[in-house]
C-alpha atoms as one frame of an Amber mdcrd trajectory, in Angstrom:
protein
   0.000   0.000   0.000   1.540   3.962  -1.051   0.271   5.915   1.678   3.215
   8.594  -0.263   3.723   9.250  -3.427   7.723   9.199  -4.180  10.689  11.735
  -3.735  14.040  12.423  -4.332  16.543  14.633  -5.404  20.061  14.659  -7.588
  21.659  12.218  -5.443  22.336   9.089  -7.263  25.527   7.463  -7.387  26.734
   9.419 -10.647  26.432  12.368  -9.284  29.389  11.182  -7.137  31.139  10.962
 -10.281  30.393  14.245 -11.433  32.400  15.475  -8.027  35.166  12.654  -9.044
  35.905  15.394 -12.328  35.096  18.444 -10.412  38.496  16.598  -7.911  40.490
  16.136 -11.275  39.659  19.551 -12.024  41.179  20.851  -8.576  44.433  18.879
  -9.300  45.293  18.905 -12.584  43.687  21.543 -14.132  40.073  22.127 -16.224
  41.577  22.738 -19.285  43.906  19.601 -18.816  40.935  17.701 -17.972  38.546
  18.700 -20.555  41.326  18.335 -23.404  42.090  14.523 -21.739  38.100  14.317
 -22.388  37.690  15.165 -25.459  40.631  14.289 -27.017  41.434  10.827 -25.253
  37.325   9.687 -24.877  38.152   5.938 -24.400  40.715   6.371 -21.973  38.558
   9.242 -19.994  36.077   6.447 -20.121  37.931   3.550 -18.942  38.913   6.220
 -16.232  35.586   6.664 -15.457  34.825   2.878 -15.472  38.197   2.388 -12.656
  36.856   5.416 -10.295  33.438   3.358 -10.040  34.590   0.219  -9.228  36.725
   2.072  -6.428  33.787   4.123  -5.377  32.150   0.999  -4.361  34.411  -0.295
  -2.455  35.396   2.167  -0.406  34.977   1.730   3.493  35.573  -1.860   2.807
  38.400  -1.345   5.363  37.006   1.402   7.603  40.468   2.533   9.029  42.285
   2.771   5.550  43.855   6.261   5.167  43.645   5.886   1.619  41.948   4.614
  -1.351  43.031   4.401  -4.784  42.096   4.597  -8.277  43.340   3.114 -10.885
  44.975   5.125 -13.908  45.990   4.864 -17.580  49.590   5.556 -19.218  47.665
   7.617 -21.517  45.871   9.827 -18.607  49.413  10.240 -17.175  50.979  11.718
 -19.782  48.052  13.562 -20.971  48.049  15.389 -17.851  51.760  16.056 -17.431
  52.701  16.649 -20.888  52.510  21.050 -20.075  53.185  21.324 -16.738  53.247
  24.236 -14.387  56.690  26.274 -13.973  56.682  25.180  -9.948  56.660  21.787
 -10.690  59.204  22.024 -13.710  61.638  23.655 -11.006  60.731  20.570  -9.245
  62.234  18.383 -11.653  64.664  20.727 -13.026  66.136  20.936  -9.260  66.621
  16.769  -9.123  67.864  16.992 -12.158  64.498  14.904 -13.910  64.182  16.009
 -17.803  61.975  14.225 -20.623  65.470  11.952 -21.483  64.460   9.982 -17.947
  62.544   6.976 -18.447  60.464   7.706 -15.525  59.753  11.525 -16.481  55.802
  11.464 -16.652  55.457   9.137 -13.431  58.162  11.693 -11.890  56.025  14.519
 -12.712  52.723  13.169 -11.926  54.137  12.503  -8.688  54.940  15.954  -8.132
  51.753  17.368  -9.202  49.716  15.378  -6.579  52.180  15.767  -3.943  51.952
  19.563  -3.753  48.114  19.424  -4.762  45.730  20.941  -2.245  42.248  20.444
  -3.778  39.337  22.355  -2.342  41.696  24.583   0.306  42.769  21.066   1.923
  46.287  20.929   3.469  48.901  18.994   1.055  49.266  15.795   1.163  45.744
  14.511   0.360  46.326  13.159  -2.924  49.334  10.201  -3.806  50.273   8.592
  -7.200  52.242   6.702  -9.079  52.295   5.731 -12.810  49.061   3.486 -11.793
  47.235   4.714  -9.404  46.215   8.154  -7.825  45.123   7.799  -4.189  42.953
   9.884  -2.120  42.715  10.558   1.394  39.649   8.795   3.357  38.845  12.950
   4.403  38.606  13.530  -0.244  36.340  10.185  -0.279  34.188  11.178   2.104
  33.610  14.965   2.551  34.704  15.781  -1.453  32.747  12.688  -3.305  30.207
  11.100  -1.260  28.801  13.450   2.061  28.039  15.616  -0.965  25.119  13.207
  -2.320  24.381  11.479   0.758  23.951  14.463   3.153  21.346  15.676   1.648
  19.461  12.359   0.866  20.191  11.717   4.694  18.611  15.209   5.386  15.495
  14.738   3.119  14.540  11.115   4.701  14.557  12.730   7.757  12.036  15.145
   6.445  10.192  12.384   4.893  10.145  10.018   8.361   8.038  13.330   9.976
   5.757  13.367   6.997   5.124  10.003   6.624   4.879   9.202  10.808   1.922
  11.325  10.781   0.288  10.152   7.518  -2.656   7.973   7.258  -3.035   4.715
   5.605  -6.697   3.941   4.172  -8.297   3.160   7.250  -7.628   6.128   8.651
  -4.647   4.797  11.182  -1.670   6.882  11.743   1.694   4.698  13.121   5.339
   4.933  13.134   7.789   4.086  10.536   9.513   0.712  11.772  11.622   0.125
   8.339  13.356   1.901   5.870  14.605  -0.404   2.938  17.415   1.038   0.757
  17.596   0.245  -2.836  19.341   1.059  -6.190  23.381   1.168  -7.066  24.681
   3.718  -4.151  22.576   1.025  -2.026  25.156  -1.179  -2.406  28.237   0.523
  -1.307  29.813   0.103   2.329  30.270   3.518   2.979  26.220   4.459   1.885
  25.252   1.625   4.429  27.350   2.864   7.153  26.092   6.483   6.704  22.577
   5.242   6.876  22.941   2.717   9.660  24.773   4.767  11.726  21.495   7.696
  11.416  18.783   5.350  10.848  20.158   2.464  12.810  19.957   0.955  16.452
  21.803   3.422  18.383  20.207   6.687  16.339  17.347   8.309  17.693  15.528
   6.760  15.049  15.696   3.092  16.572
């Protein structure tokens, strides 16, 4: 029986993926990004493609400090092949030129080292020629709180509406489940978010 008719909001799991760009944005550049986009579409893809598997597994291990991504030879040099004068210094000062074998992984390195995405301190963001790795604070507060606060903050909403809505009869009674469904349903970090508000313990049970 519907005793409400549905609701929601833009808060699936690709919109997590939309902040997973806006992150690459911070880092590397827009203009790098959107020229690895349009230019390099299959690897952007397939870079697309890695980040989702990862999103769904992250909070597998709750106490991780970090949890990667994996990347493409083509993404890495696409987004160190102009690279900002600080970071040539970098190189320039360890004596690391394009005649090292290892110049692109060098300079990605440096690049993520000194990145500080969103006003965050250095030292968020690792890499390596195959995988960049973000901090559990980027995961959380810069890809996911951003979809699920607000879906956390409108079921909330919904609980008050629908504890004092009728059912046909005319009978008014408290909500005893709440059933979670779709693709974000299935990620660890979602589920903890949801039992930790909704669950035994919250005010809720």
């Amino acid at each position: 029986e519907e005793i409400y008719h549905p609701t929601g909001g833009a808060w699936g799991s690709d919109y997590i993926d939309r902040h997973f760009e806006a992150l690459l944005n911070e880092i590397f550049g827009e203009a790098v990004i959107r020229h690895f986009k349009e230019a390099h579409n299959a690897p952007f893809t397939a870079l697309l493609d890695n980040f989702r598997k990862a999103k769904m597994s992250f909070f597998n291990k709750a106490d991780e400090e970090f949890h990667r991504v994996r990347i493409s030879n083509e993404f890495v040099e696409a987004v160190t092949k102009k690279l900002p004068p600080a970071i040539e210094q970098m190189l320039a000062e360890q004596d690391i030129d394009e005649t090292d074998m290892d110049y692109y992984t060098h300079a990605l390195q440096k690049i993520v080292e000194n990145a500080a995405p969103f006003g965050l301190d250095v030292g968020h963001v690792k890499g390596n020629d195959s995988y960049l790795f973000f901090s559990t604070t980027v995961w959380q507060q810069y890809l996911f709180d951003l979809v699920i606060n607000p879906m956390i903050e409108h079921v909330q909403k919904l609980i008050v509406t629908l504890e004092n809505a009728p059912d046909k009869n005319g009978h008014v009674a408290p909500l005893q489940y709440i059933c979670i469904a779709g693709g974000l349903a299935s990620s660890p970090y979602f589920q903890h978010r949801m039992h930790n508000t909704f669950g035994k313990g919250s005010k809720y049970s």
